[in-house]
Amino acid sequence: MTPLPAPYRPLRPARSEVLSLRGLRHHLLHWGSAALATPERPTLLMLHGWMDVGASFQFVVDALAQERHVLAMDWRGFGLSDSSGADSYWFPDYLGDLDALLDQIAPDGARVDLLGHSMGGNVVMSYAGVRPQRIRRLINLEGFGLPDASPELAPSRLAEWLDDLKTPQALKHYDSLAGVAQRLMKTNPRLAADKAAWLAGHWAREQEGPEGSKTWHILGDPAHKRVNPVLYRRAEALACWRRITAPTLWVEGALTDMSQWWGNRYPREDFEARLAEVPQLQRARLEGAAHMLHHDQPEALARLLEAFLDAS
C-alpha cells in the first residue's frame, strides 16, 4: 500500500457538540462563535450526503474568506450520531431531525442559511418548502432527487424490502486507517491524499477484534444499504419545491454524469424541468469537480457560497 502523506491540517478547527434530537444523540461540529450570527448573516447549517459525515465540509469552511458561525450535523446512523435502532431508515425522519435541530439552534423564529449535499440536498429542498419561514438562503449541492417511480413498482419494491429485512447488512472493514484513506481516493480520484488521510479519521473508527486484532469500521449503520420500500414520487417532491421562498443556489460539478447512477431512467431533461419549478433560483457549475465538489474544489465553492450568501 502506498504510504500516505501527513494528514491535512485544518485552518479553522471545529468543536464538537452532542444534542438530543427526537430521542437520539446527534453529533454537531461548530466553526466560529454563535455570537457571529445575525439576522442579516445567520448561522450556516451544512448537511452531508449518504455515507458521509459532517466533517466533510472542513475544507470549504477553511476556504471561507471571513469567519462566520457554521454548523454541520452527522445525520442519524452516520458519523458519531446514534443509529435509529430500527432495521430501516425513512426519509421523513431526516426532516424531523432537522426541524428539531432548528428548534434548538434557531428558536423564536430565527432563520438560518441552509446547505445540503446529495442526500442532504434532497432533504433541505423538501424542508425549505415545508418550513419556508425558517430559511433565509438555500443551497443545494447536487441533490438531484430520484427517478419518478411508477405505482406499478410497489409490489416488487415491497417484496425486495421484505427480503432485505431477512438479509444481514454489513459495511467493509479495513486493516488500517491508510486503507480507509485509499478507499476514499478510489471512490473519488480527485481527492488529495492529505485530505483523504484527514477524512479517514472522521469516516471510520478503530475497533478491537478477535485475539487482539484491530480493524477500522466505517461510521455508518449498515441498515442504510437496505432498499427503500417507499416509492419516490416526483409530483410530491415538486409540491415542496414550489413552496420554497428563500433564494436558492443550485451547484453542480462540471464532471458529474447523472447516467452513472440511473442510466436512462432519469434523463437530464427531467431534472431541468424540476429545477425550473424552484421560484428564486440561481445556478453555478464548478469546473474540475464532480459529485464530491466540496472536496474537489473547496476554494471555488467557498467563493460561490460567499457571493450568494452575502448578496443584498
PDB file of C-alpha atoms in Angstrom:
ATOM      1  CA  MET A   1       0.000   0.000   0.000  1.00  0.00           C
ATOM      2  CA  THR A   2       1.340   3.428  -0.947  1.00  0.00           C
ATOM      3  CA  PRO A   3       2.269   5.442   2.179  1.00  0.00           C
ATOM      4  CA  LEU A   4       0.080   8.465   2.770  1.00  0.00           C
ATOM      5  CA  PRO A   5       1.385  11.983   3.422  1.00  0.00           C
ATOM      6  CA  ALA A   6       0.783  13.781   6.689  1.00  0.00           C
ATOM      7  CA  PRO A   7      -2.941  14.457   7.156  1.00  0.00           C
ATOM      8  CA  TYR A   8      -4.434  17.787   6.201  1.00  0.00           C
ATOM      9  CA  ARG A   9      -4.249  20.379   8.990  1.00  0.00           C
ATOM     10  CA  PRO A  10      -7.477  22.378   9.403  1.00  0.00           C
ATOM     11  CA  LEU A  11      -7.111  26.152   9.393  1.00  0.00           C
ATOM     12  CA  ARG A  12     -10.302  26.551  11.436  1.00  0.00           C
ATOM     13  CA  PRO A  13     -10.573  23.585  13.814  1.00  0.00           C
ATOM     14  CA  ALA A  14     -14.119  22.618  14.716  1.00  0.00           C
ATOM     15  CA  ARG A  15     -15.506  21.959  18.151  1.00  0.00           C
ATOM     16  CA  SER A  16     -17.876  19.071  18.811  1.00  0.00           C
ATOM     17  CA  GLU A  17     -21.253  19.109  20.480  1.00  0.00           C
ATOM     18  CA  VAL A  18     -23.847  16.406  21.070  1.00  0.00           C
ATOM     19  CA  LEU A  19     -27.553  17.268  21.104  1.00  0.00           C
ATOM     20  CA  SER A  20     -30.514  15.023  21.811  1.00  0.00           C
ATOM     21  CA  LEU A  21     -32.949  15.228  18.898  1.00  0.00           C
ATOM     22  CA  ARG A  22     -36.086  13.102  18.931  1.00  0.00           C
ATOM     23  CA  GLY A  23     -34.564  10.670  21.387  1.00  0.00           C
ATOM     24  CA  LEU A  24     -31.259  10.170  19.540  1.00  0.00           C
ATOM     25  CA  ARG A  25     -27.856  11.705  20.250  1.00  0.00           C
ATOM     26  CA  HIS A  26     -26.755  13.763  17.241  1.00  0.00           C
ATOM     27  CA  HIS A  27     -23.183  14.925  16.737  1.00  0.00           C
ATOM     28  CA  LEU A  28     -22.578  18.500  15.563  1.00  0.00           C
ATOM     29  CA  LEU A  29     -19.480  20.430  14.559  1.00  0.00           C
ATOM     30  CA  HIS A  30     -19.225  24.181  15.185  1.00  0.00           C
ATOM     31  CA  TRP A  31     -16.930  26.607  13.391  1.00  0.00           C
ATOM     32  CA  GLY A  32     -16.868  30.179  14.645  1.00  0.00           C
ATOM     33  CA  SER A  33     -18.864  31.583  17.502  1.00  0.00           C
ATOM     34  CA  ALA A  34     -22.657  31.614  17.634  1.00  0.00           C
ATOM     35  CA  ALA A  35     -22.265  35.280  18.610  1.00  0.00           C
ATOM     36  CA  LEU A  36     -21.278  35.974  14.997  1.00  0.00           C
ATOM     37  CA  ALA A  37     -24.777  35.093  13.768  1.00  0.00           C
ATOM     38  CA  THR A  38     -27.070  37.994  12.932  1.00  0.00           C
ATOM     39  CA  PRO A  39     -30.413  38.188  11.099  1.00  0.00           C
ATOM     40  CA  GLU A  40     -28.527  39.500   8.030  1.00  0.00           C
ATOM     41  CA  ARG A  41     -25.746  36.861   8.347  1.00  0.00           C
ATOM     42  CA  PRO A  42     -27.263  33.932  10.239  1.00  0.00           C
ATOM     43  CA  THR A  43     -25.829  30.558  11.133  1.00  0.00           C
ATOM     44  CA  LEU A  44     -24.939  28.476   8.076  1.00  0.00           C
ATOM     45  CA  LEU A  45     -26.043  24.865   8.598  1.00  0.00           C
ATOM     46  CA  MET A  46     -24.381  22.271   6.337  1.00  0.00           C
ATOM     47  CA  LEU A  47     -25.855  18.784   5.900  1.00  0.00           C
ATOM     48  CA  HIS A  48     -23.928  15.925   4.323  1.00  0.00           C
ATOM     49  CA  GLY A  49     -24.917  13.191   1.906  1.00  0.00           C
ATOM     50  CA  TRP A  50     -25.313   9.416   2.092  1.00  0.00           C
ATOM     51  CA  MET A  51     -22.335   7.570   3.606  1.00  0.00           C
ATOM     52  CA  ASP A  52     -20.624  10.828   4.525  1.00  0.00           C
ATOM     53  CA  VAL A  53     -20.116  12.866   7.723  1.00  0.00           C
ATOM     54  CA  GLY A  54     -20.371  16.486   8.801  1.00  0.00           C
ATOM     55  CA  ALA A  55     -16.570  16.824   8.936  1.00  0.00           C
ATOM     56  CA  SER A  56     -16.639  16.518   5.148  1.00  0.00           C
ATOM     57  CA  PHE A  57     -17.245  20.288   4.959  1.00  0.00           C
ATOM     58  CA  GLN A  58     -13.989  21.208   6.756  1.00  0.00           C
ATOM     59  CA  PHE A  59     -12.158  22.119   3.553  1.00  0.00           C
ATOM     60  CA  VAL A  60     -14.884  24.545   2.444  1.00  0.00           C
ATOM     61  CA  VAL A  61     -15.052  26.178   5.880  1.00  0.00           C
ATOM     62  CA  ASP A  62     -11.285  26.657   5.799  1.00  0.00           C
ATOM     63  CA  ALA A  63     -11.597  28.326   2.386  1.00  0.00           C
ATOM     64  CA  LEU A  64     -14.144  30.946   3.501  1.00  0.00           C
ATOM     65  CA  ALA A  65     -12.602  34.411   3.414  1.00  0.00           C
ATOM     66  CA  GLN A  66     -14.430  35.593   6.537  1.00  0.00           C
ATOM     67  CA  GLU A  67     -15.256  33.704   9.680  1.00  0.00           C
ATOM     68  CA  ARG A  68     -18.916  33.053  10.349  1.00  0.00           C
ATOM     69  CA  HIS A  69     -20.894  30.666  12.515  1.00  0.00           C
ATOM     70  CA  VAL A  70     -21.114  27.367  10.639  1.00  0.00           C
ATOM     71  CA  LEU A  71     -22.668  24.127  11.855  1.00  0.00           C
ATOM     72  CA  ALA A  72     -22.550  20.634  10.383  1.00  0.00           C
ATOM     73  CA  MET A  73     -24.540  17.688  11.724  1.00  0.00           C
ATOM     74  CA  ASP A  74     -23.997  13.959  11.325  1.00  0.00           C
ATOM     75  CA  TRP A  75     -27.340  12.534  10.208  1.00  0.00           C
ATOM     76  CA  ARG A  76     -28.792   9.702  12.300  1.00  0.00           C
ATOM     77  CA  GLY A  77     -26.908   6.495  11.600  1.00  0.00           C
ATOM     78  CA  PHE A  78     -23.829   8.295  10.255  1.00  0.00           C
ATOM     79  CA  GLY A  79     -20.633   9.573  11.853  1.00  0.00           C
ATOM     80  CA  LEU A  80     -20.859   9.964  15.616  1.00  0.00           C
ATOM     81  CA  SER A  81     -24.664  10.311  15.735  1.00  0.00           C
ATOM     82  CA  ASP A  82     -26.779   7.478  17.095  1.00  0.00           C
ATOM     83  CA  SER A  83     -28.247   4.891  14.779  1.00  0.00           C
ATOM     84  CA  SER A  84     -32.024   4.804  14.580  1.00  0.00           C
ATOM     85  CA  GLY A  85     -32.199   1.462  16.373  1.00  0.00           C
ATOM     86  CA  ALA A  86     -34.536   0.168  13.663  1.00  0.00           C
ATOM     87  CA  ASP A  87     -33.831  -2.051  10.668  1.00  0.00           C
ATOM     88  CA  SER A  88     -34.632   0.649   8.093  1.00  0.00           C
ATOM     89  CA  TYR A  89     -34.297   4.410   7.611  1.00  0.00           C
ATOM     90  CA  TRP A  90     -37.085   6.711   6.476  1.00  0.00           C
ATOM     91  CA  PHE A  91     -36.691   9.984   4.592  1.00  0.00           C
ATOM     92  CA  PRO A  92     -39.226  11.939   6.705  1.00  0.00           C
ATOM     93  CA  ASP A  93     -37.116  11.239   9.795  1.00  0.00           C
ATOM     94  CA  TYR A  94     -34.338  13.407   8.361  1.00  0.00           C
ATOM     95  CA  LEU A  95     -36.812  16.284   8.093  1.00  0.00           C
ATOM     96  CA  GLY A  96     -37.945  15.619  11.651  1.00  0.00           C
ATOM     97  CA  ASP A  97     -34.361  15.669  12.936  1.00  0.00           C
ATOM     98  CA  LEU A  98     -33.632  18.897  11.048  1.00  0.00           C
ATOM     99  CA  ASP A  99     -36.761  20.548  12.422  1.00  0.00           C
ATOM    100  CA  ALA A 100     -35.812  19.509  15.969  1.00  0.00           C
ATOM    101  CA  LEU A 101     -32.284  20.842  15.459  1.00  0.00           C
ATOM    102  CA  LEU A 102     -33.554  24.243  14.320  1.00  0.00           C
ATOM    103  CA  ASP A 103     -35.842  24.388  17.351  1.00  0.00           C
ATOM    104  CA  GLN A 104     -32.671  24.314  19.472  1.00  0.00           C
ATOM    105  CA  ILE A 105     -30.168  26.360  17.464  1.00  0.00           C
ATOM    106  CA  ALA A 106     -32.561  28.926  15.945  1.00  0.00           C
ATOM    107  CA  PRO A 107     -35.530  29.324  18.329  1.00  0.00           C
ATOM    108  CA  ASP A 108     -38.161  32.055  18.344  1.00  0.00           C
ATOM    109  CA  GLY A 109     -38.457  32.284  14.595  1.00  0.00           C
ATOM    110  CA  ALA A 110     -34.780  32.921  13.838  1.00  0.00           C
ATOM    111  CA  ARG A 111     -33.808  31.936  10.295  1.00  0.00           C
ATOM    112  CA  VAL A 112     -30.719  30.071   9.082  1.00  0.00           C
ATOM    113  CA  ASP A 113     -28.835  29.688   5.846  1.00  0.00           C
ATOM    114  CA  LEU A 114     -29.218  26.028   4.875  1.00  0.00           C
ATOM    115  CA  LEU A 115     -26.932  23.915   2.676  1.00  0.00           C
ATOM    116  CA  GLY A 116     -27.222  20.249   1.757  1.00  0.00           C
ATOM    117  CA  HIS A 117     -25.099  17.933  -0.374  1.00  0.00           C
ATOM    118  CA  SER A 118     -26.540  14.989  -2.335  1.00  0.00           C
ATOM    119  CA  MET A 119     -28.969  13.228   0.049  1.00  0.00           C
ATOM    120  CA  GLY A 120     -28.685  16.282   2.288  1.00  0.00           C
ATOM    121  CA  GLY A 121     -29.563  18.450  -0.717  1.00  0.00           C
ATOM    122  CA  ASN A 122     -32.732  16.455  -1.238  1.00  0.00           C
ATOM    123  CA  VAL A 123     -33.639  16.858   2.430  1.00  0.00           C
ATOM    124  CA  VAL A 124     -33.115  20.628   2.513  1.00  0.00           C
ATOM    125  CA  MET A 125     -35.140  21.171  -0.661  1.00  0.00           C
ATOM    126  CA  SER A 126     -38.124  19.396   0.847  1.00  0.00           C
ATOM    127  CA  TYR A 127     -37.673  21.067   4.222  1.00  0.00           C
ATOM    128  CA  ALA A 128     -37.406  24.560   2.735  1.00  0.00           C
ATOM    129  CA  GLY A 129     -40.788  24.040   1.076  1.00  0.00           C
ATOM    130  CA  VAL A 130     -42.394  22.714   4.235  1.00  0.00           C
ATOM    131  CA  ARG A 131     -40.903  25.330   6.601  1.00  0.00           C
ATOM    132  CA  PRO A 132     -40.144  28.251   4.251  1.00  0.00           C
ATOM    133  CA  GLN A 133     -40.206  30.787   7.077  1.00  0.00           C
ATOM    134  CA  ARG A 134     -37.157  29.213   8.741  1.00  0.00           C
ATOM    135  CA  ILE A 135     -34.750  29.583   5.799  1.00  0.00           C
ATOM    136  CA  ARG A 136     -33.061  32.823   4.657  1.00  0.00           C
ATOM    137  CA  ARG A 137     -30.890  31.351   1.876  1.00  0.00           C
ATOM    138  CA  LEU A 138     -30.893  27.796   0.494  1.00  0.00           C
ATOM    139  CA  ILE A 139     -28.034  25.937  -1.223  1.00  0.00           C
ATOM    140  CA  ASN A 140     -28.365  22.571  -2.953  1.00  0.00           C
ATOM    141  CA  LEU A 141     -25.112  20.811  -3.892  1.00  0.00           C
ATOM    142  CA  GLU A 142     -26.092  18.084  -6.348  1.00  0.00           C
ATOM    143  CA  GLY A 143     -29.253  16.918  -4.586  1.00  0.00           C
ATOM    144  CA  PHE A 144     -30.849  15.687  -7.811  1.00  0.00           C
ATOM    145  CA  GLY A 145     -33.716  13.763  -6.286  1.00  0.00           C
ATOM    146  CA  LEU A 146     -34.522  10.352  -7.762  1.00  0.00           C
ATOM    147  CA  PRO A 147     -36.233   8.969 -10.857  1.00  0.00           C
ATOM    148  CA  ASP A 148     -40.002   9.131 -10.690  1.00  0.00           C
ATOM    149  CA  ALA A 149     -41.374   5.739  -9.644  1.00  0.00           C
ATOM    150  CA  SER A 150     -44.436   4.176 -11.244  1.00  0.00           C
ATOM    151  CA  PRO A 151     -47.104   2.880  -8.822  1.00  0.00           C
ATOM    152  CA  GLU A 152     -46.848  -0.492 -10.583  1.00  0.00           C
ATOM    153  CA  LEU A 153     -43.420  -0.908  -8.966  1.00  0.00           C
ATOM    154  CA  ALA A 154     -44.895  -1.018  -5.455  1.00  0.00           C
ATOM    155  CA  PRO A 155     -45.383  -4.814  -5.162  1.00  0.00           C
ATOM    156  CA  SER A 156     -41.883  -5.683  -6.355  1.00  0.00           C
ATOM    157  CA  ARG A 157     -40.273  -2.929  -4.266  1.00  0.00           C
ATOM    158  CA  LEU A 158     -42.078  -4.077  -1.126  1.00  0.00           C
ATOM    159  CA  ALA A 159     -41.111  -7.674  -1.803  1.00  0.00           C
ATOM    160  CA  GLU A 160     -37.478  -6.629  -2.242  1.00  0.00           C
ATOM    161  CA  TRP A 161     -37.600  -4.765   1.058  1.00  0.00           C
ATOM    162  CA  LEU A 162     -39.109  -7.726   2.879  1.00  0.00           C
ATOM    163  CA  ASP A 163     -36.320  -9.918   1.534  1.00  0.00           C
ATOM    164  CA  ASP A 164     -33.759  -7.293   2.560  1.00  0.00           C
ATOM    165  CA  LEU A 165     -35.077  -7.339   6.123  1.00  0.00           C
ATOM    166  CA  LYS A 166     -34.089 -11.009   6.345  1.00  0.00           C
ATOM    167  CA  THR A 167     -30.619 -10.344   4.928  1.00  0.00           C
ATOM    168  CA  PRO A 168     -27.859  -9.166   7.293  1.00  0.00           C
ATOM    169  CA  GLN A 169     -26.243  -5.950   6.072  1.00  0.00           C
ATOM    170  CA  ALA A 170     -22.572  -5.102   6.533  1.00  0.00           C
ATOM    171  CA  LEU A 171     -20.015  -2.489   5.565  1.00  0.00           C
ATOM    172  CA  LYS A 172     -16.456  -3.379   4.647  1.00  0.00           C
ATOM    173  CA  HIS A 173     -13.811  -3.188   7.372  1.00  0.00           C
ATOM    174  CA  TYR A 174     -10.230  -2.060   6.794  1.00  0.00           C
ATOM    175  CA  ASP A 175      -6.952  -3.202   8.303  1.00  0.00           C
ATOM    176  CA  SER A 176      -5.602   0.317   8.725  1.00  0.00           C
ATOM    177  CA  LEU A 177      -6.553   3.967   8.574  1.00  0.00           C
ATOM    178  CA  ALA A 178      -4.441   4.193   5.436  1.00  0.00           C
ATOM    179  CA  GLY A 179      -6.722   1.584   3.895  1.00  0.00           C
ATOM    180  CA  VAL A 180      -9.729   3.768   4.625  1.00  0.00           C
ATOM    181  CA  ALA A 181      -7.993   6.742   3.020  1.00  0.00           C
ATOM    182  CA  GLN A 182      -7.122   4.683  -0.053  1.00  0.00           C
ATOM    183  CA  ARG A 183     -10.759   3.678  -0.326  1.00  0.00           C
ATOM    184  CA  LEU A 184     -11.824   7.333  -0.239  1.00  0.00           C
ATOM    185  CA  MET A 185      -9.380   8.160  -3.031  1.00  0.00           C
ATOM    186  CA  LYS A 186     -10.531   5.178  -5.094  1.00  0.00           C
ATOM    187  CA  THR A 187     -14.117   6.424  -4.857  1.00  0.00           C
ATOM    188  CA  ASN A 188     -13.011   9.968  -5.713  1.00  0.00           C
ATOM    189  CA  PRO A 189      -9.702  10.111  -7.630  1.00  0.00           C
ATOM    190  CA  ARG A 190      -9.713  13.920  -7.332  1.00  0.00           C
ATOM    191  CA  LEU A 191      -9.446  13.794  -3.527  1.00  0.00           C
ATOM    192  CA  ALA A 192      -5.963  14.915  -2.424  1.00  0.00           C
ATOM    193  CA  ALA A 193      -4.035  12.360  -0.381  1.00  0.00           C
ATOM    194  CA  ASP A 194      -3.575  14.645   2.642  1.00  0.00           C
ATOM    195  CA  LYS A 195      -7.314  15.372   2.724  1.00  0.00           C
ATOM    196  CA  ALA A 196      -8.109  11.666   2.414  1.00  0.00           C
ATOM    197  CA  ALA A 197      -5.763  10.912   5.323  1.00  0.00           C
ATOM    198  CA  TRP A 198      -7.568  13.508   7.453  1.00  0.00           C
ATOM    199  CA  LEU A 199     -11.080  12.459   6.413  1.00  0.00           C
ATOM    200  CA  ALA A 200     -10.366   8.786   7.113  1.00  0.00           C
ATOM    201  CA  GLY A 201     -10.128   9.507  10.837  1.00  0.00           C
ATOM    202  CA  HIS A 202     -13.617  11.063  10.758  1.00  0.00           C
ATOM    203  CA  TRP A 203     -15.106   8.441   8.465  1.00  0.00           C
ATOM    204  CA  ALA A 204     -14.035   5.366  10.457  1.00  0.00           C
ATOM    205  CA  ARG A 205     -13.154   4.241  13.981  1.00  0.00           C
ATOM    206  CA  GLU A 206     -10.755   1.573  15.207  1.00  0.00           C
ATOM    207  CA  GLN A 207     -12.283  -1.458  16.913  1.00  0.00           C
ATOM    208  CA  GLU A 208     -10.680  -4.435  18.582  1.00  0.00           C
ATOM    209  CA  GLY A 209     -11.418  -7.820  17.066  1.00  0.00           C
ATOM    210  CA  PRO A 210     -10.629 -11.438  17.907  1.00  0.00           C
ATOM    211  CA  GLU A 211      -7.258 -12.184  19.540  1.00  0.00           C
ATOM    212  CA  GLY A 212      -6.395  -8.522  19.870  1.00  0.00           C
ATOM    213  CA  SER A 213      -6.632  -7.759  16.152  1.00  0.00           C
ATOM    214  CA  LYS A 214      -7.781  -4.273  15.210  1.00  0.00           C
ATOM    215  CA  THR A 215      -9.780  -3.122  12.236  1.00  0.00           C
ATOM    216  CA  TRP A 216     -11.207   0.196  11.093  1.00  0.00           C
ATOM    217  CA  HIS A 217     -15.003   0.311  10.819  1.00  0.00           C
ATOM    218  CA  ILE A 218     -16.909   2.819   8.687  1.00  0.00           C
ATOM    219  CA  LEU A 219     -19.090   5.142  10.803  1.00  0.00           C
ATOM    220  CA  GLY A 220     -22.350   4.257   9.132  1.00  0.00           C
ATOM    221  CA  ASP A 221     -25.218   1.965  10.034  1.00  0.00           C
ATOM    222  CA  PRO A 222     -25.280  -0.927   7.509  1.00  0.00           C
ATOM    223  CA  ALA A 223     -29.091  -0.736   7.587  1.00  0.00           C
ATOM    224  CA  HIS A 224     -28.764   2.277   5.264  1.00  0.00           C
ATOM    225  CA  LYS A 225     -27.975  -0.204   2.484  1.00  0.00           C
ATOM    226  CA  ARG A 226     -31.474  -1.691   2.518  1.00  0.00           C
ATOM    227  CA  VAL A 227     -33.785  -0.715  -0.306  1.00  0.00           C
ATOM    228  CA  ASN A 228     -36.367   1.969   0.459  1.00  0.00           C
ATOM    229  CA  PRO A 229     -39.866   0.459   0.297  1.00  0.00           C
ATOM    230  CA  VAL A 230     -41.436   3.902  -0.234  1.00  0.00           C
ATOM    231  CA  LEU A 231     -41.530   4.879  -3.899  1.00  0.00           C
ATOM    232  CA  TYR A 232     -40.115   8.275  -4.895  1.00  0.00           C
ATOM    233  CA  ARG A 233     -42.859  10.466  -6.330  1.00  0.00           C
ATOM    234  CA  ARG A 234     -41.724  13.378  -8.467  1.00  0.00           C
ATOM    235  CA  ALA A 235     -45.039  15.196  -8.037  1.00  0.00           C
ATOM    236  CA  GLU A 236     -44.755  15.098  -4.244  1.00  0.00           C
ATOM    237  CA  ALA A 237     -41.203  16.432  -4.269  1.00  0.00           C
ATOM    238  CA  LEU A 238     -42.134  19.264  -6.640  1.00  0.00           C
ATOM    239  CA  ALA A 239     -45.092  20.238  -4.485  1.00  0.00           C
ATOM    240  CA  CYS A 240     -42.488  21.066  -1.807  1.00  0.00           C
ATOM    241  CA  TRP A 241     -40.011  22.686  -4.186  1.00  0.00           C
ATOM    242  CA  ARG A 242     -42.649  25.115  -5.470  1.00  0.00           C
ATOM    243  CA  ARG A 243     -43.243  26.413  -1.935  1.00  0.00           C
ATOM    244  CA  ILE A 244     -39.625  27.421  -1.344  1.00  0.00           C
ATOM    245  CA  THR A 245     -39.470  31.173  -0.689  1.00  0.00           C
ATOM    246  CA  ALA A 246     -35.737  31.510   0.020  1.00  0.00           C
ATOM    247  CA  PRO A 247     -33.361  32.493  -2.775  1.00  0.00           C
ATOM    248  CA  THR A 248     -31.876  29.167  -3.852  1.00  0.00           C
ATOM    249  CA  LEU A 249     -28.460  28.319  -5.274  1.00  0.00           C
ATOM    250  CA  TRP A 250     -28.008  25.100  -7.257  1.00  0.00           C
ATOM    251  CA  VAL A 251     -24.363  23.994  -7.645  1.00  0.00           C
ATOM    252  CA  GLU A 252     -23.093  21.030  -9.647  1.00  0.00           C
ATOM    253  CA  GLY A 253     -19.725  19.732 -10.736  1.00  0.00           C
ATOM    254  CA  ALA A 254     -18.845  20.015 -14.414  1.00  0.00           C
ATOM    255  CA  LEU A 255     -17.619  16.405 -14.348  1.00  0.00           C
ATOM    256  CA  THR A 256     -20.810  14.950 -12.862  1.00  0.00           C
ATOM    257  CA  ASP A 257     -22.673  12.491 -15.092  1.00  0.00           C
ATOM    258  CA  MET A 258     -26.195  11.648 -13.902  1.00  0.00           C
ATOM    259  CA  SER A 259     -26.279   8.490 -16.028  1.00  0.00           C
ATOM    260  CA  GLN A 260     -23.672   6.847 -13.788  1.00  0.00           C
ATOM    261  CA  TRP A 261     -26.400   6.404 -11.166  1.00  0.00           C
ATOM    262  CA  TRP A 262     -29.634   5.997 -13.105  1.00  0.00           C
ATOM    263  CA  GLY A 263     -28.800   5.314 -16.742  1.00  0.00           C
ATOM    264  CA  ASN A 264     -31.754   6.349 -18.892  1.00  0.00           C
ATOM    265  CA  ARG A 265     -34.275   6.154 -16.029  1.00  0.00           C
ATOM    266  CA  TYR A 266     -33.687   9.783 -15.064  1.00  0.00           C
ATOM    267  CA  PRO A 267     -32.823  11.917 -18.106  1.00  0.00           C
ATOM    268  CA  ARG A 268     -31.285  15.336 -17.677  1.00  0.00           C
ATOM    269  CA  GLU A 269     -34.361  16.897 -19.264  1.00  0.00           C
ATOM    270  CA  ASP A 270     -36.497  15.606 -16.404  1.00  0.00           C
ATOM    271  CA  PHE A 271     -34.216  17.187 -13.823  1.00  0.00           C
ATOM    272  CA  GLU A 272     -34.099  20.508 -15.693  1.00  0.00           C
ATOM    273  CA  ALA A 273     -37.898  20.594 -15.720  1.00  0.00           C
ATOM    274  CA  ARG A 274     -37.914  20.033 -11.954  1.00  0.00           C
ATOM    275  CA  LEU A 275     -35.340  22.721 -11.282  1.00  0.00           C
ATOM    276  CA  ALA A 276     -37.426  25.183 -13.310  1.00  0.00           C
ATOM    277  CA  GLU A 277     -40.144  24.869 -10.646  1.00  0.00           C
ATOM    278  CA  VAL A 278     -37.965  26.468  -7.938  1.00  0.00           C
ATOM    279  CA  PRO A 279     -39.163  30.090  -7.569  1.00  0.00           C
ATOM    280  CA  GLN A 280     -35.917  32.064  -6.982  1.00  0.00           C
ATOM    281  CA  LEU A 281     -33.129  30.010  -8.495  1.00  0.00           C
ATOM    282  CA  GLN A 282     -29.502  30.762  -9.262  1.00  0.00           C
ATOM    283  CA  ARG A 283     -27.221  28.192 -10.862  1.00  0.00           C
ATOM    284  CA  ALA A 284     -23.492  27.556 -10.788  1.00  0.00           C
ATOM    285  CA  ARG A 285     -21.175  24.954 -12.338  1.00  0.00           C
ATOM    286  CA  LEU A 286     -17.784  24.117 -10.850  1.00  0.00           C
ATOM    287  CA  GLU A 287     -15.043  23.189 -13.286  1.00  0.00           C
ATOM    288  CA  GLY A 288     -12.718  20.383 -12.224  1.00  0.00           C
ATOM    289  CA  ALA A 289     -15.301  18.951  -9.835  1.00  0.00           C
ATOM    290  CA  ALA A 290     -17.677  16.013  -9.824  1.00  0.00           C
ATOM    291  CA  HIS A 291     -20.226  14.882  -7.240  1.00  0.00           C
ATOM    292  CA  MET A 292     -17.950  15.462  -4.220  1.00  0.00           C
ATOM    293  CA  LEU A 293     -17.451  19.064  -5.299  1.00  0.00           C
ATOM    294  CA  HIS A 294     -16.814  20.248  -1.713  1.00  0.00           C
ATOM    295  CA  HIS A 295     -13.733  18.006  -1.745  1.00  0.00           C
ATOM    296  CA  ASP A 296     -12.692  18.614  -5.341  1.00  0.00           C
ATOM    297  CA  GLN A 297     -12.864  22.426  -5.446  1.00  0.00           C
ATOM    298  CA  PRO A 298     -13.413  23.772  -1.900  1.00  0.00           C
ATOM    299  CA  GLU A 299     -11.903  27.188  -2.655  1.00  0.00           C
ATOM    300  CA  ALA A 300     -14.051  27.769  -5.729  1.00  0.00           C
ATOM    301  CA  LEU A 301     -17.128  26.544  -3.884  1.00  0.00           C
ATOM    302  CA  ALA A 302     -16.381  28.854  -0.955  1.00  0.00           C
ATOM    303  CA  ARG A 303     -16.277  31.848  -3.318  1.00  0.00           C
ATOM    304  CA  LEU A 304     -19.673  30.873  -4.765  1.00  0.00           C
ATOM    305  CA  LEU A 305     -21.188  30.477  -1.329  1.00  0.00           C
ATOM    306  CA  GLU A 306     -19.900  33.821  -0.086  1.00  0.00           C
ATOM    307  CA  ALA A 307     -21.152  35.687  -3.145  1.00  0.00           C
ATOM    308  CA  PHE A 308     -24.587  34.131  -2.789  1.00  0.00           C
ATOM    309  CA  LEU A 309     -24.946  34.359   0.987  1.00  0.00           C
ATOM    310  CA  ASP A 310     -23.625  37.905   1.310  1.00  0.00           C
ATOM    311  CA  ALA A 311     -25.618  39.384  -1.582  1.00  0.00           C
ATOM    312  CA  SER A 312     -28.058  42.062  -0.501  1.00  0.00           C
TER     313      SER A 312
END
